[in-house]
XYZ file of C-alpha atoms in Angstrom:
404
model
C -12.332 15.222 -3.053
C -13.822 13.491 -0.033
C -12.526 10.151 1.192
C -12.672 7.700 4.074
C -9.797 5.482 5.133
C -10.346 2.139 6.872
C -7.680 0.145 8.773
C -5.471 3.235 8.709
C -2.612 1.900 10.846
C 0.386 4.222 10.932
C -0.961 6.264 8.019
C 1.025 5.292 4.895
C -1.927 4.844 2.565
C -3.799 7.772 4.121
C -0.863 10.161 3.749
C -0.254 9.071 0.153
C -3.862 9.635 -0.872
C -3.882 12.934 1.038
C -0.912 14.025 -1.079
C -2.857 12.916 -4.150
C -5.630 15.399 -3.366
C -8.131 13.522 -1.204
C -9.558 14.993 2.004
C -10.232 12.301 4.596
C -13.539 12.753 6.382
C -12.474 9.945 8.717
C -9.437 7.739 9.262
C -10.600 4.638 11.103
C -8.301 2.562 13.320
C -8.549 0.405 16.434
C -4.927 0.002 17.579
C -4.112 2.480 20.341
C -0.522 3.211 19.320
C -1.449 3.678 15.663
C -4.259 6.071 16.660
C -1.796 8.004 18.809
C 0.511 8.267 15.779
C -2.296 9.553 13.555
C -3.472 12.088 16.116
C 0.046 13.304 16.933
C 0.790 14.073 13.287
C -2.630 15.580 12.696
C -2.281 17.809 15.767
C 1.037 19.040 14.394
C -0.491 19.574 10.940
C 2.181 17.528 9.168
C 1.829 18.212 5.433
C -1.380 20.104 6.157
C -3.372 17.155 7.496
C -6.227 17.731 9.934
C -7.714 14.273 10.288
C -10.741 13.028 12.141
C -9.236 9.951 13.798
C -12.038 7.508 14.587
C -10.887 5.086 17.289
C -13.199 2.143 16.846
C -13.554 -1.471 15.892
C -14.507 -1.601 12.223
C -17.647 -3.555 13.181
C -18.802 -0.520 15.182
C -18.010 2.120 12.545
C -21.113 4.247 11.918
C -21.333 4.646 8.159
C -24.486 6.742 8.528
C -22.450 9.529 10.101
C -20.842 10.192 6.711
C -22.289 11.077 3.320
C -22.770 8.372 0.740
C -21.343 8.945 -2.727
C -17.923 9.907 -1.351
C -15.129 10.083 -3.897
C -12.746 7.446 -2.490
C -12.796 4.612 0.020
C -9.315 3.309 0.830
C -7.832 0.792 3.206
C -5.788 -2.308 3.796
C -7.701 -4.973 5.682
C -5.546 -7.033 8.106
C -3.226 -9.211 6.063
C -2.436 -11.935 8.614
C -5.127 -14.353 7.362
C -3.471 -14.420 3.926
C 0.187 -13.758 4.768
C 2.856 -16.253 3.761
C 4.233 -15.900 7.267
C 0.945 -16.407 9.080
C -1.273 -19.369 9.928
C -2.773 -19.420 6.412
C -6.312 -19.592 7.792
C -7.572 -17.229 5.088
C -11.313 -16.695 4.946
C -11.806 -18.800 8.116
C -9.547 -16.495 10.172
C -11.428 -14.274 12.627
C -9.177 -11.432 11.494
C -10.528 -11.639 7.936
C -12.297 -8.295 7.698
C -13.058 -8.217 3.989
C -16.790 -8.547 4.782
C -16.513 -5.159 6.496
C -14.930 -3.747 3.343
C -17.854 -5.051 1.272
C -20.260 -3.446 3.731
C -18.489 -0.090 3.552
C -18.537 -0.082 -0.258
C -22.239 -0.954 -0.255
C -23.232 1.732 2.258
C -20.884 4.552 1.252
C -21.126 4.013 -2.526
C -17.748 5.633 -3.225
C -16.983 6.721 -6.749
C -13.758 4.707 -6.423
C -11.964 2.462 -3.957
C -8.319 1.569 -3.401
C -7.496 -1.555 -1.391
C -4.152 -3.144 -0.495
C -3.185 -6.563 0.823
C -0.411 -9.142 0.798
C 0.537 -11.051 -2.347
C -0.382 -14.274 -0.525
C -4.034 -13.402 -1.059
C -3.598 -14.365 -4.724
C -1.830 -17.700 -4.248
C -3.467 -20.934 -5.329
C -4.780 -21.991 -1.903
C -6.761 -18.748 -1.570
C -7.615 -18.231 -5.235
C -11.294 -19.179 -4.943
C -11.766 -16.764 -2.055
C -9.869 -14.059 -3.932
C -12.240 -14.543 -6.872
C -15.084 -14.155 -4.381
C -13.572 -10.893 -3.085
C -13.446 -9.466 -6.607
C -17.007 -10.573 -7.367
C -18.362 -9.069 -4.148
C -16.552 -5.797 -4.871
C -18.045 -5.741 -8.373
C -21.549 -6.227 -7.000
C -21.545 -5.021 -3.361
C -25.341 -4.601 -3.374
C -25.803 -8.367 -3.855
C -25.547 -8.985 -0.137
C -24.406 -12.099 1.660
C -27.292 -13.896 3.368
C -26.821 -14.991 6.967
C -27.874 -18.544 6.139
C -25.368 -19.111 3.312
C -21.631 -19.773 3.262
C -19.273 -17.679 1.168
C -19.111 -20.460 -1.445
C -22.893 -20.299 -1.880
C -22.768 -16.531 -2.045
C -19.978 -16.757 -4.642
C -22.145 -19.034 -6.794
C -25.028 -16.545 -6.545
C -22.702 -13.677 -7.482
C -21.470 -15.644 -10.497
C -25.056 -16.125 -11.664
C -25.683 -12.423 -11.166
C -22.545 -11.564 -13.141
C -23.699 -13.773 -16.025
C -26.927 -11.761 -16.239
C -25.276 -8.422 -15.548
C -25.292 -7.259 -19.169
C -29.089 -7.209 -19.054
C -29.307 -5.396 -15.730
C -29.481 -1.620 -15.481
C -27.748 -0.939 -12.173
C -24.464 0.765 -13.095
C -24.681 3.090 -10.085
C -24.523 0.051 -7.766
C -21.799 -1.936 -9.552
C -18.060 -1.463 -9.937
C -15.468 -2.090 -12.599
C -12.634 -3.741 -10.657
C -8.969 -4.262 -11.528
C -6.179 -5.765 -9.470
C -2.439 -6.222 -9.810
C 0.452 -7.589 -7.763
C 3.006 -4.789 -7.658
C 6.635 -4.677 -6.579
C 6.892 -1.200 -5.067
C 10.585 -1.024 -6.022
C 9.354 -0.534 -9.597
C 7.793 2.756 -8.470
C 10.756 4.301 -6.670
C 10.358 2.814 -3.194
C 13.741 1.598 -1.839
C 12.326 -1.807 -0.936
C 11.325 -5.082 -2.601
C 7.732 -5.370 -1.466
C 5.135 -7.312 -3.445
C 1.561 -6.326 -2.623
C -1.778 -6.740 -4.341
C -3.708 -3.545 -5.047
C -7.396 -3.628 -5.957
C -8.945 -0.572 -7.602
C -12.604 -0.100 -8.498
C -14.650 2.644 -10.163
C -18.419 2.848 -10.088
C -19.760 1.725 -13.435
C -22.083 4.686 -13.944
C -18.988 6.916 -14.157
C -17.702 5.000 -17.214
C -14.069 5.472 -16.167
C -11.444 3.758 -18.316
C -8.542 3.369 -15.900
C -5.405 1.267 -15.848
C -2.543 0.851 -13.405
C 0.267 3.412 -13.803
C 3.311 2.085 -15.638
C 6.463 1.382 -13.595
C 8.887 4.280 -13.246
C 11.995 2.426 -11.995
C 13.757 -0.828 -12.894
C 16.321 -3.363 -11.772
C 18.035 -3.163 -15.162
C 18.643 0.546 -14.696
C 20.246 -0.058 -11.289
C 22.487 -2.844 -12.593
C 23.473 -0.647 -15.537
C 24.409 2.204 -13.178
C 26.357 -0.116 -10.870
C 28.118 -2.570 -13.177
C 28.178 -1.039 -16.664
C 28.738 2.728 -16.285
C 29.698 2.720 -12.588
C 27.754 5.967 -12.106
C 26.136 4.636 -8.921
C 29.493 4.145 -7.174
C 30.782 7.474 -8.472
C 27.739 9.196 -6.989
C 28.791 8.039 -3.528
C 32.552 8.257 -3.988
C 32.932 4.486 -3.655
C 35.228 2.104 -5.486
C 33.547 0.162 -8.267
C 32.591 -3.391 -7.390
C 32.279 -6.495 -9.548
C 28.830 -7.735 -10.428
C 27.588 -10.670 -8.303
C 27.617 -13.912 -10.252
C 23.829 -14.185 -10.172
C 23.620 -11.025 -12.284
C 26.448 -11.839 -14.720
C 24.232 -12.638 -17.714
C 21.942 -9.705 -17.052
C 24.876 -7.283 -16.858
C 26.399 -8.759 -20.022
C 23.125 -8.116 -21.835
C 23.064 -4.544 -20.547
C 26.536 -3.791 -21.912
C 25.049 -3.930 -25.406
C 23.030 -0.803 -24.678
C 21.251 1.130 -21.941
C 18.021 -0.269 -20.489
C 14.569 1.132 -21.142
C 14.144 4.764 -20.147
C 13.266 4.153 -16.511
C 14.993 5.415 -13.406
C 17.082 2.961 -11.418
C 15.739 1.139 -8.410
C 16.432 3.078 -5.231
C 18.656 1.416 -2.639
C 19.045 1.389 1.124
C 21.993 3.736 0.693
C 19.805 6.173 -1.253
C 17.259 6.133 1.568
C 19.351 6.455 4.734
C 22.841 7.596 3.713
C 22.550 11.005 5.388
C 21.374 9.728 8.777
C 24.019 9.427 11.513
C 25.076 5.947 12.588
C 22.687 5.015 15.408
C 23.913 4.308 18.926
C 22.070 1.844 21.163
C 19.231 3.573 23.067
C 20.668 7.024 22.303
C 18.219 9.459 20.647
C 19.259 12.092 18.124
C 17.221 15.272 18.720
C 17.674 16.327 15.093
C 16.368 12.980 13.802
C 13.057 11.883 15.264
C 12.649 8.145 16.077
C 16.308 7.477 15.223
C 17.458 5.326 18.155
C 19.756 2.311 17.953
C 18.184 -1.029 18.887
C 20.433 -3.811 20.242
C 20.236 -7.547 19.719
C 20.331 -8.007 15.939
C 21.713 -11.309 14.679
C 21.727 -13.060 11.346
C 20.746 -16.668 10.751
C 19.949 -18.735 7.639
C 17.295 -17.048 5.553
C 17.418 -13.875 7.654
C 20.554 -11.990 6.787
C 19.375 -8.396 6.549
C 19.422 -5.921 3.676
C 22.658 -4.751 1.988
C 23.420 -1.086 1.441
C 23.372 -1.090 -2.333
C 20.142 -2.874 -3.150
C 16.504 -2.159 -2.267
C 15.692 -3.345 1.244
C 13.991 -6.654 1.795
C 10.307 -6.416 2.650
C 9.807 -4.504 5.890
C 7.680 -6.732 8.104
C 5.560 -6.228 11.186
C 6.395 -9.414 13.100
C 4.572 -10.761 16.117
C 6.532 -8.633 18.574
C 7.902 -5.755 16.517
C 11.056 -7.567 15.353
C 10.312 -10.285 12.772
C 13.183 -12.702 13.315
C 16.343 -11.563 11.567
C 14.594 -9.239 9.143
C 14.408 -5.436 9.265
C 18.180 -5.349 9.558
C 21.001 -3.605 7.743
C 23.759 -5.946 6.545
C 26.894 -3.808 6.610
C 29.759 -4.210 4.152
C 31.985 -5.582 6.928
C 29.651 -8.524 7.544
C 28.010 -7.164 10.694
C 24.270 -6.631 11.061
C 22.171 -4.220 13.075
C 18.488 -3.400 13.276
C 17.193 -0.505 11.244
C 15.990 2.298 13.473
C 12.369 3.376 13.313
C 13.426 6.451 11.302
C 15.400 4.335 8.844
C 12.403 2.040 8.378
C 10.247 5.126 7.849
C 12.654 6.318 5.143
C 12.475 2.895 3.464
C 8.672 3.104 3.615
C 8.941 6.672 2.170
C 7.392 8.480 5.127
C 8.551 12.096 5.568
C 11.066 12.788 8.336
C 8.559 14.860 10.324
C 6.108 11.941 10.577
C 6.361 10.875 14.214
C 5.588 7.323 15.360
C 4.091 6.922 18.825
C 4.451 3.960 21.153
C 7.338 1.661 22.138
C 9.847 1.008 19.380
C 8.447 -2.486 18.772
C 4.973 -1.077 18.183
C 6.342 1.672 15.938
C 8.092 -0.960 13.854
C 4.855 -2.924 13.666
C 3.075 0.141 12.290
C 5.774 0.483 9.657
C 5.741 -3.198 8.733
C 1.997 -3.019 8.103
C 2.101 0.286 6.219
C 1.661 0.978 2.527
C 4.701 2.927 1.282
C 3.604 6.552 1.065
C 5.079 7.000 -2.422
C 3.183 3.990 -3.800
C -0.062 5.233 -2.284
C 0.482 8.681 -3.743
C 1.148 7.350 -7.254
C -2.009 5.241 -7.277
C -3.997 7.974 -5.537
C -2.985 10.608 -8.099
C -3.951 8.344 -10.970
C -7.366 7.691 -9.416
C -7.802 11.403 -8.605
C -7.012 12.411 -12.211
C -9.574 9.954 -13.558
C -12.256 11.246 -11.194
C -11.464 14.867 -12.050
C -11.770 14.035 -15.742
C -15.142 12.323 -15.397
C -16.521 15.046 -13.105
C -15.341 17.755 -15.510
C -16.905 15.873 -18.417
C -20.223 15.635 -16.573
C -20.121 19.351 -15.814
C -19.507 20.179 -19.480
C -22.390 17.959 -20.552
C -24.659 19.658 -17.995
C -23.647 23.112 -19.177
C -24.160 22.175 -22.813
C -27.611 20.816 -21.990
C -28.574 23.978 -20.087
C -27.330 26.115 -22.983
C -29.330 24.027 -25.442
C -32.479 24.345 -23.339
C -31.997 28.086 -23.000
C -31.582 28.458 -26.779
């Protein structure tokens, strides 16, 4: 199935959807280091990719160079305008590139789209604009006029939506769903809340829903503090449950949790990597170089070994304060290496990150975890295969009927 990826960054979403069965006609990115990363891995054919890396500003992307009616449009528009850690400028921020997403959906008419952004996009102060985003994605052909503000356009879209039942334009409209997801619930060793927006063209009549979680906190607590199987797995002494989990663990002693796998931890992700040494590379482990200067301070204390990592962040200069650190059992802290961050973001070990270490960490902080992208991508792919197969059967039955 043919796809186009916008705002590709270091390639997390693109690699996940590639694994799900989509062939990218173009992966579009402006940042030089991120483009170098994409090209380096494509040149090496990592996981069979052979990507057309389009180095351009999204405003200059030539949609006409690609066929309309592609199968998937995917991307994560810059999150800074809506990030809890940013300036909170939202729709007024010059980095708000959602209008370019609307344009791409309108011109490319994908059968489906998959978009990702920060949870902050859904908070109360941005809620009206988020509603506008969903409305514009539902009806991308109802274009924004140059002489109207987004609020006026939103009002016009709402009027259009009210009359939509009487309009016969399913091939131009989309059924849109969104959800804030904690990727730890899907097997990523990290607590990372992100909003995913998925749309299918209405003429396809796809009935899709978000995949159910596969992992849970209860299952991890049960393995750690009820059966002790987690500690046994690593040959470690059992540890008492932290007080904040006392009631939860007591409840779990009455019986095992729902049949989900346990959350994955930092230890699960990086246990087999050698302890990094400052500025010393390990030839057998790409991008695994120790970075000096880590320190903890209130609110920024790093991630412990035996819990999913805190949200990996991009930061203004590659190191976001005291985050992106490992908090060791002895009370010390150190920065995660680029390879360790890649493991936490579920990139494969042969995925090489280009650029200075700060820029590599920025790519990782902005990335969609590959595993999360693959899970959503596979679900979308299966739905498209089903509807395409159904259409083919109907066509064959019609031809048979005509022949008879």
